[in-house]
Amino acid sequence: MNMKIKERILGNKVNISFEVFPPKTDARFDNVILAVDEIAKLQPSFISVTYGAGGGTSKNTVKIASHIQNDLHVDSIAHLTCVSSTKEEVKQRISELKEQGIQNILALRGDIPQDISFPIPNQYKYAYELIEDIKSQGDFCIGAACYPEGHVESEHKEEDIAHLKQKVDCGVDFLTTQMFFDNSVFYNFLYRIREKGITVPVLPGIMPVTNGKQIARSCQLSGAVLPTRFRAIVDRFGDNPKAMQQAGVIYATDQIIDLIANGIKNIHVYSMNKPEVAVAIMNNLSEILK
Ligand code: FAD
């Protein structure tokens, strides 16, 4: 039965969820569906579907989220960004999600493209404004993003947490974190946000690194820090894709086991469109999740 994620993540069971992204071109659509079908066989607690930065792949986000939920009977959450859309376009997306029976939305602003002036008058500037709009349009379960190492645009972590509190107070049901590679960063963040009165569930986002070159760039863009231990792994195995994938999956598994051991029950894995990575993680946790 389809459920809202805020209900799915209650209880004592450990839940693992995965993430996929829509194809950049329609020609790749079937390949993405094949990957999604394999990931769904693992029966994750839910699968999230990202939203293309420029908004161009948005119809595919809705289609894939609908396929996961309505054909594969696994809960899905559609990401929705507002940075490249007018308020009317955002409204249109929300009504499409409603029509498809998608109950869960991860509401995001999106990264501001360098070559545009933002915001133009008919756009939302921050995710909290998008959240207010979603709230006014139906009974959705709303997730939002948070950044244990601080959002790149924010000069001070305290200021970032104050903005996060404002966002959550607009009606966020749960948060998912940006990737991090040192669990102490997450535990410390949890402590700081709880102290500021943010009480919603927070799902740590774990990235199994499979491409050494890409991760250096992603970290540069997102501000996530690669600990020395992990940097050594990337330096040693980054040029050997199979070895890098194996090491990345083991490092991610180690992070997940530590999170579970410390009482975290809901963990989101940035498996992207790699069923083999999702399968390897689940195999590594087979006894732990029983
Ligand atoms: P916001 O919450 O609006 O915050 C953006 C910045 O504005 C922060 O620095 C914040 O401190 C500041 N801010 C917020 N409110 C105020 C205020 N009132 N006054 C002044 N400053 C304020 N991107 C995509 O394009 N597609 C995706 O599918 C996608 N999925 C993601 C999933 C997760 C779990 C995460 C962590 C990120 C994802 N992103 C995605 C990236 C995200 O869109 C970017 O990180 C973006 O730059 C910020 O989005 P946000 O929703 O966190 O923005």
Short mmCIF file of C-alpha atoms and ligand atoms in Angstrom, two decimals:
data_model
loop_
_atom_site.label_atom_id
_atom_site.label_comp_id
_atom_site.label_asym_id
_atom_site.label_seq_id
_atom_site.Cartn_x
_atom_site.Cartn_y
_atom_site.Cartn_z
CA MET A 1 0.00 0.00 0.00
CA ASN A 2 1.33 3.45 -0.88
CA MET A 3 2.26 5.44 2.15
CA LYS A 4 3.52 8.86 3.01
CA ILE A 5 7.21 8.75 3.85
CA LYS A 6 6.62 10.44 7.21
CA GLU A 7 4.52 7.38 8.16
CA ARG A 8 6.85 4.84 6.52
CA ILE A 9 9.84 6.01 8.59
CA LEU A 10 8.11 5.73 11.94
CA GLY A 11 8.67 2.59 14.00
CA ASN A 12 11.70 0.59 15.00
CA LYS A 13 12.60 -1.08 11.73
CA VAL A 14 15.74 0.10 9.93
CA ASN A 15 14.75 1.54 6.54
CA ILE A 16 17.05 1.93 3.57
CA SER A 17 15.96 4.10 0.64
CA PHE A 18 17.62 4.70 -2.73
CA GLU A 19 17.83 7.51 -5.26
CA VAL A 20 17.63 7.55 -9.04
CA PHE A 21 17.82 10.35 -11.59
CA PRO A 22 15.82 10.83 -14.82
CA PRO A 23 17.55 10.51 -18.19
CA LYS A 24 18.90 13.68 -19.79
CA THR A 25 17.36 12.62 -23.12
CA ASP A 26 14.22 10.59 -23.85
CA ALA A 27 16.39 8.05 -25.73
CA ARG A 28 17.86 6.92 -22.39
CA PHE A 29 14.46 6.57 -20.71
CA ASP A 30 14.20 2.77 -21.08
CA ASN A 31 17.67 2.24 -19.61
CA VAL A 32 16.72 4.25 -16.56
CA ILE A 33 13.53 2.24 -16.16
CA LEU A 34 15.56 -1.01 -16.28
CA ALA A 35 17.81 0.29 -13.49
CA VAL A 36 14.82 1.47 -11.46
CA ASP A 37 13.11 -1.92 -11.82
CA GLU A 38 16.23 -3.69 -10.47
CA ILE A 39 16.52 -1.30 -7.53
CA ALA A 40 12.81 -1.72 -6.71
CA LYS A 41 13.30 -5.50 -6.43
CA LEU A 42 15.35 -4.82 -3.30
CA GLN A 43 12.16 -3.53 -1.66
CA PRO A 44 13.67 -0.31 -0.30
CA SER A 45 11.50 1.79 1.99
CA PHE A 46 11.19 4.27 -0.88
CA ILE A 47 12.95 5.45 -4.04
CA SER A 48 13.50 9.14 -4.67
CA VAL A 49 13.66 10.61 -8.17
CA THR A 50 15.74 13.74 -8.70
CA TYR A 51 14.71 16.77 -10.75
CA GLY A 52 16.99 18.04 -13.52
CA ALA A 53 18.69 21.33 -12.73
CA GLY A 54 17.22 23.16 -15.71
CA GLY A 55 13.79 21.66 -15.20
CA GLY A 56 13.97 20.13 -18.72
CA THR A 57 13.68 16.55 -17.51
CA SER A 58 10.83 17.33 -15.12
CA LYS A 59 8.21 15.34 -17.01
CA ASN A 60 10.45 12.29 -16.67
CA THR A 61 10.74 12.82 -12.91
CA VAL A 62 6.96 12.58 -12.66
CA LYS A 63 6.82 9.59 -15.03
CA ILE A 64 9.50 7.62 -13.19
CA ALA A 65 8.09 8.43 -9.74
CA SER A 66 4.69 7.29 -10.99
CA HIS A 67 6.13 4.05 -12.44
CA ILE A 68 7.87 3.24 -9.13
CA GLN A 69 4.72 3.81 -7.12
CA ASN A 70 1.95 2.68 -9.42
CA ASP A 71 3.62 -0.21 -11.34
CA LEU A 72 6.33 -1.43 -8.96
CA HIS A 73 4.37 -0.73 -5.74
CA VAL A 74 7.30 0.85 -3.95
CA ASP A 75 6.79 4.28 -2.40
CA SER A 76 8.36 7.08 -4.40
CA ILE A 77 9.20 10.69 -3.76
CA ALA A 78 9.52 13.17 -6.59
CA HIS A 79 12.05 15.97 -6.20
CA LEU A 80 10.82 19.39 -7.29
CA THR A 81 12.97 22.50 -7.72
CA CYS A 82 11.82 26.06 -8.31
CA VAL A 83 15.01 27.78 -9.49
CA SER A 84 14.32 27.44 -13.21
CA SER A 85 10.53 27.73 -13.14
CA THR A 86 7.94 30.42 -12.74
CA LYS A 87 5.38 30.13 -9.96
CA GLU A 88 2.80 29.04 -12.58
CA GLU A 89 5.10 26.28 -13.86
CA VAL A 90 5.66 25.08 -10.29
CA LYS A 91 1.89 24.96 -9.75
CA GLN A 92 1.54 22.93 -12.94
CA ARG A 93 4.14 20.36 -11.73
CA ILE A 94 2.41 20.03 -8.39
CA SER A 95 -0.92 19.34 -10.06
CA GLU A 96 0.73 16.73 -12.34
CA LEU A 97 2.11 14.97 -9.25
CA LYS A 98 -1.32 15.07 -7.67
CA GLU A 99 -2.90 13.57 -10.79
CA GLN A 100 -0.41 10.68 -10.66
CA GLY A 101 -1.24 10.07 -7.01
CA ILE A 102 2.30 10.97 -5.85
CA GLN A 103 2.00 11.90 -2.21
CA ASN A 104 5.66 12.68 -1.43
CA ILE A 105 7.64 15.67 -2.69
CA LEU A 106 11.23 16.66 -1.87
CA ALA A 107 10.97 20.43 -2.18
CA LEU A 108 14.15 22.19 -3.24
CA ARG A 109 15.26 25.49 -4.58
CA GLY A 110 17.91 24.00 -6.90
CA ASP A 111 21.36 25.37 -7.67
CA ILE A 112 21.34 28.81 -9.29
CA PRO A 113 22.71 28.52 -12.84
CA GLN A 114 25.57 30.96 -13.43
CA ASP A 115 24.19 32.47 -16.63
CA ILE A 116 20.75 33.62 -15.44
CA SER A 117 19.47 36.47 -13.33
CA PHE A 118 17.69 35.00 -10.34
CA PRO A 119 15.07 35.42 -9.07
CA ILE A 120 12.97 37.06 -11.72
CA PRO A 121 9.74 38.60 -10.31
CA ASN A 122 7.54 35.57 -10.84
CA GLN A 123 9.88 33.04 -9.17
CA TYR A 124 10.45 31.69 -5.70
CA LYS A 125 13.81 32.63 -4.22
CA TYR A 126 14.03 30.01 -1.48
CA ALA A 127 12.75 26.49 -0.90
CA TYR A 128 10.54 27.60 2.01
CA GLU A 129 8.39 29.60 -0.44
CA LEU A 130 7.97 26.51 -2.64
CA ILE A 131 7.03 24.52 0.47
CA GLU A 132 4.32 27.04 1.37
CA ASP A 133 2.94 26.68 -2.15
CA ILE A 134 2.95 22.83 -2.05
CA LYS A 135 1.25 22.94 1.35
CA SER A 136 -1.50 25.17 -0.02
CA GLN A 137 -2.17 22.79 -2.91
CA GLY A 138 -2.84 19.49 -1.20
CA ASP A 139 -2.12 16.95 1.45
CA PHE A 140 1.47 16.09 0.48
CA CYS A 141 4.24 14.68 2.65
CA ILE A 142 7.03 17.22 2.18
CA GLY A 143 10.74 16.54 2.52
CA ALA A 144 13.53 19.11 2.24
CA ALA A 145 17.32 19.26 2.03
CA CYS A 146 19.80 20.04 4.78
CA TYR A 147 23.56 20.42 4.86
CA PRO A 148 25.57 19.03 7.80
CA GLU A 149 28.66 20.90 6.59
CA GLY A 150 26.65 24.06 5.81
CA HIS A 151 25.19 25.09 2.45
CA VAL A 152 27.82 26.49 0.08
CA GLU A 153 26.10 29.88 -0.17
CA SER A 154 25.85 30.32 3.58
CA GLU A 155 28.75 32.07 5.23
CA HIS A 156 27.89 30.88 8.73
CA LYS A 157 26.56 27.50 9.81
CA GLU A 158 24.41 29.14 12.50
CA GLU A 159 22.72 31.30 9.86
CA ASP A 160 22.15 28.22 7.68
CA ILE A 161 20.50 26.42 10.60
CA ALA A 162 18.28 29.47 11.29
CA HIS A 163 17.13 29.34 7.64
CA LEU A 164 16.60 25.59 7.98
CA LYS A 165 14.38 26.17 11.01
CA GLN A 166 12.32 28.70 9.06
CA LYS A 167 11.99 26.17 6.21
CA VAL A 168 10.96 23.30 8.48
CA ASP A 169 8.41 25.52 10.24
CA CYS A 170 6.70 26.08 6.86
CA GLY A 171 5.56 22.45 6.90
CA VAL A 172 8.49 20.09 6.28
CA ASP A 173 7.85 16.51 7.44
CA PHE A 174 11.41 15.21 7.17
CA LEU A 175 14.88 16.24 6.02
CA THR A 176 17.48 14.44 3.93
CA THR A 177 21.11 15.47 4.20
CA GLN A 178 23.67 16.30 1.61
CA MET A 179 26.30 13.56 1.33
CA PHE A 180 29.00 13.47 4.01
CA PHE A 181 31.91 11.11 4.50
CA ASP A 182 32.55 11.46 8.21
CA ASN A 183 29.66 10.39 10.44
CA SER A 184 30.81 12.62 13.29
CA VAL A 185 29.85 15.58 11.04
CA PHE A 186 26.29 14.21 10.95
CA TYR A 187 26.04 13.49 14.69
CA ASN A 188 27.32 16.98 15.45
CA PHE A 189 24.81 18.53 13.02
CA LEU A 190 21.93 16.57 14.57
CA TYR A 191 22.90 17.84 18.00
CA ARG A 192 23.05 21.46 16.77
CA ILE A 193 19.70 21.42 14.94
CA ARG A 194 17.89 19.66 17.81
CA GLU A 195 19.24 22.37 20.10
CA LYS A 196 17.62 24.96 17.81
CA GLY A 197 14.24 23.22 17.97
CA ILE A 198 14.27 21.34 14.65
CA THR A 199 12.60 18.08 15.62
CA VAL A 200 11.59 16.40 12.33
CA PRO A 201 13.28 13.10 11.30
CA VAL A 202 16.60 13.60 9.49
CA LEU A 203 17.69 10.98 6.97
CA PRO A 204 21.45 10.85 6.47
CA GLY A 205 22.33 10.75 2.77
CA ILE A 206 25.13 8.30 2.06
CA MET A 207 26.97 8.37 -1.25
CA PRO A 208 28.74 5.18 -2.35
CA VAL A 209 31.51 6.73 -4.43
CA THR A 210 32.08 4.88 -7.67
CA ASN A 211 34.00 7.48 -9.65
CA GLY A 212 37.10 9.04 -8.12
CA LYS A 213 37.28 12.01 -10.48
CA GLN A 214 33.62 12.94 -10.17
CA ILE A 215 33.68 12.96 -6.39
CA ALA A 216 36.43 15.56 -6.18
CA ARG A 217 34.29 17.89 -8.34
CA SER A 218 31.06 17.12 -6.43
CA CYS A 219 32.80 17.88 -3.15
CA GLN A 220 34.12 21.13 -4.54
CA LEU A 221 30.60 22.16 -5.62
CA SER A 222 28.78 20.98 -2.51
CA GLY A 223 31.33 21.86 0.13
CA ALA A 224 31.43 18.26 1.46
CA VAL A 225 34.83 17.43 2.94
CA LEU A 226 36.66 14.23 1.99
CA PRO A 227 38.36 12.89 5.13
CA THR A 228 42.03 11.88 4.79
CA ARG A 229 41.12 8.19 5.07
CA PHE A 230 38.73 8.45 2.13
CA ARG A 231 41.03 10.69 0.10
CA ALA A 232 43.67 7.95 0.31
CA ILE A 233 41.15 5.47 -1.12
CA VAL A 234 40.32 7.79 -4.03
CA ASP A 235 44.03 8.47 -4.66
CA ARG A 236 44.83 4.75 -4.65
CA PHE A 237 41.84 3.35 -6.58
CA GLY A 238 40.41 6.36 -8.48
CA ASP A 239 41.89 5.21 -11.79
CA ASN A 240 40.59 1.66 -11.47
CA PRO A 241 36.77 1.85 -11.82
CA LYS A 242 36.03 -1.67 -10.50
CA ALA A 243 38.33 -1.29 -7.51
CA MET A 244 36.97 2.22 -6.82
CA GLN A 245 33.39 0.93 -6.88
CA GLN A 246 34.24 -1.92 -4.51
CA ALA A 247 36.06 0.40 -2.11
CA GLY A 248 33.28 3.03 -2.38
CA VAL A 249 30.58 0.48 -1.54
CA ILE A 250 32.58 -0.83 1.44
CA TYR A 251 33.23 2.69 2.75
CA ALA A 252 29.51 3.56 2.41
CA THR A 253 28.53 0.28 4.10
CA ASP A 254 30.87 1.08 6.97
CA GLN A 255 29.20 4.49 7.38
CA ILE A 256 25.73 2.88 7.31
CA ILE A 257 26.66 0.24 9.90
CA ASP A 258 28.00 2.95 12.20
CA LEU A 259 24.78 4.98 11.75
CA ILE A 260 22.60 1.96 12.55
CA ALA A 261 24.78 1.09 15.56
CA ASN A 262 24.22 4.63 16.83
CA GLY A 263 20.45 4.35 16.60
CA ILE A 264 19.75 5.93 13.20
CA LYS A 265 16.85 4.04 11.64
CA ASN A 266 16.35 5.66 8.25
CA ILE A 267 19.21 5.94 5.81
CA HIS A 268 19.05 7.29 2.27
CA VAL A 269 21.59 5.92 -0.21
CA TYR A 270 22.61 7.93 -3.27
CA SER A 271 22.71 4.79 -5.40
CA MET A 272 21.90 6.85 -8.47
CA ASN A 273 21.07 4.58 -11.44
CA LYS A 274 23.38 1.77 -10.38
CA PRO A 275 21.45 -1.32 -9.29
CA GLU A 276 24.72 -3.21 -8.76
CA VAL A 277 25.68 -0.67 -6.09
CA ALA A 278 22.30 -0.90 -4.37
CA VAL A 279 22.47 -4.72 -4.47
CA ALA A 280 26.01 -4.76 -3.04
CA ILE A 281 25.00 -2.47 -0.17
CA MET A 282 21.94 -4.59 0.65
CA ASN A 283 24.02 -7.79 0.52
CA ASN A 284 26.54 -6.27 2.89
CA LEU A 285 23.69 -5.48 5.32
CA SER A 286 21.75 -8.73 4.90
CA GLU A 287 22.08 -9.95 8.51
CA ILE A 288 22.05 -6.45 9.99
CA LEU A 289 18.67 -5.59 8.46
CA LYS A 290 16.98 -8.84 9.61
P1 FAD B 1 17.14 26.63 0.38
O1 FAD B 1 16.62 25.89 1.55
O2 FAD B 1 16.26 27.69 -0.22
O3 FAD B 1 18.54 27.26 0.80
C1 FAD B 1 19.40 27.83 -0.18
C2 FAD B 1 20.34 28.83 0.48
O4 FAD B 1 19.59 29.99 0.87
C3 FAD B 1 21.03 28.32 1.76
O5 FAD B 1 22.33 28.87 1.80
C4 FAD B 1 20.15 28.92 2.87
O6 FAD B 1 20.88 29.11 4.09
C5 FAD B 1 19.73 30.25 2.25
N1 FAD B 1 18.43 30.72 2.74
C6 FAD B 1 17.32 29.98 2.93
N2 FAD B 1 16.32 30.75 3.38
C7 FAD B 1 16.82 32.02 3.46
C8 FAD B 1 16.29 33.28 3.85
N3 FAD B 1 15.02 33.40 4.30
N4 FAD B 1 17.09 34.40 3.80
C9 FAD B 1 18.38 34.30 3.36
N5 FAD B 1 18.94 33.12 2.99
C10 FAD B 1 18.17 32.01 3.03
N6 FAD B 1 19.14 19.91 -6.92
C11 FAD B 1 18.47 19.71 -8.09
O7 FAD B 1 18.60 20.51 -9.01
N7 FAD B 1 17.65 18.61 -8.24
C12 FAD B 1 17.47 17.69 -7.26
O8 FAD B 1 16.73 16.72 -7.43
C13 FAD B 1 18.16 17.88 -6.03
N8 FAD B 1 18.01 17.00 -5.00
C14 FAD B 1 18.66 17.23 -3.81
C15 FAD B 1 18.44 16.34 -2.74
C16 FAD B 1 19.08 16.53 -1.51
C17 FAD B 1 18.83 15.59 -0.37
C18 FAD B 1 19.98 17.63 -1.36
C19 FAD B 1 20.71 17.82 -0.06
C20 FAD B 1 20.18 18.53 -2.41
C21 FAD B 1 19.52 18.35 -3.63
N9 FAD B 1 19.68 19.23 -4.71
C22 FAD B 1 19.02 19.03 -5.90
C23 FAD B 1 20.59 20.39 -4.59
C24 FAD B 1 19.87 21.67 -4.05
O9 FAD B 1 18.90 22.08 -4.98
C25 FAD B 1 20.94 22.76 -3.86
O10 FAD B 1 21.79 22.42 -2.82
C26 FAD B 1 20.43 24.20 -3.73
O11 FAD B 1 21.55 25.07 -3.85
C27 FAD B 1 19.76 24.52 -2.40
O12 FAD B 1 18.50 24.00 -2.35
P2 FAD B 1 17.65 24.06 -0.98
O13 FAD B 1 16.33 23.51 -1.26
O14 FAD B 1 18.44 23.49 0.14
O15 FAD B 1 17.56 25.67 -0.81
#
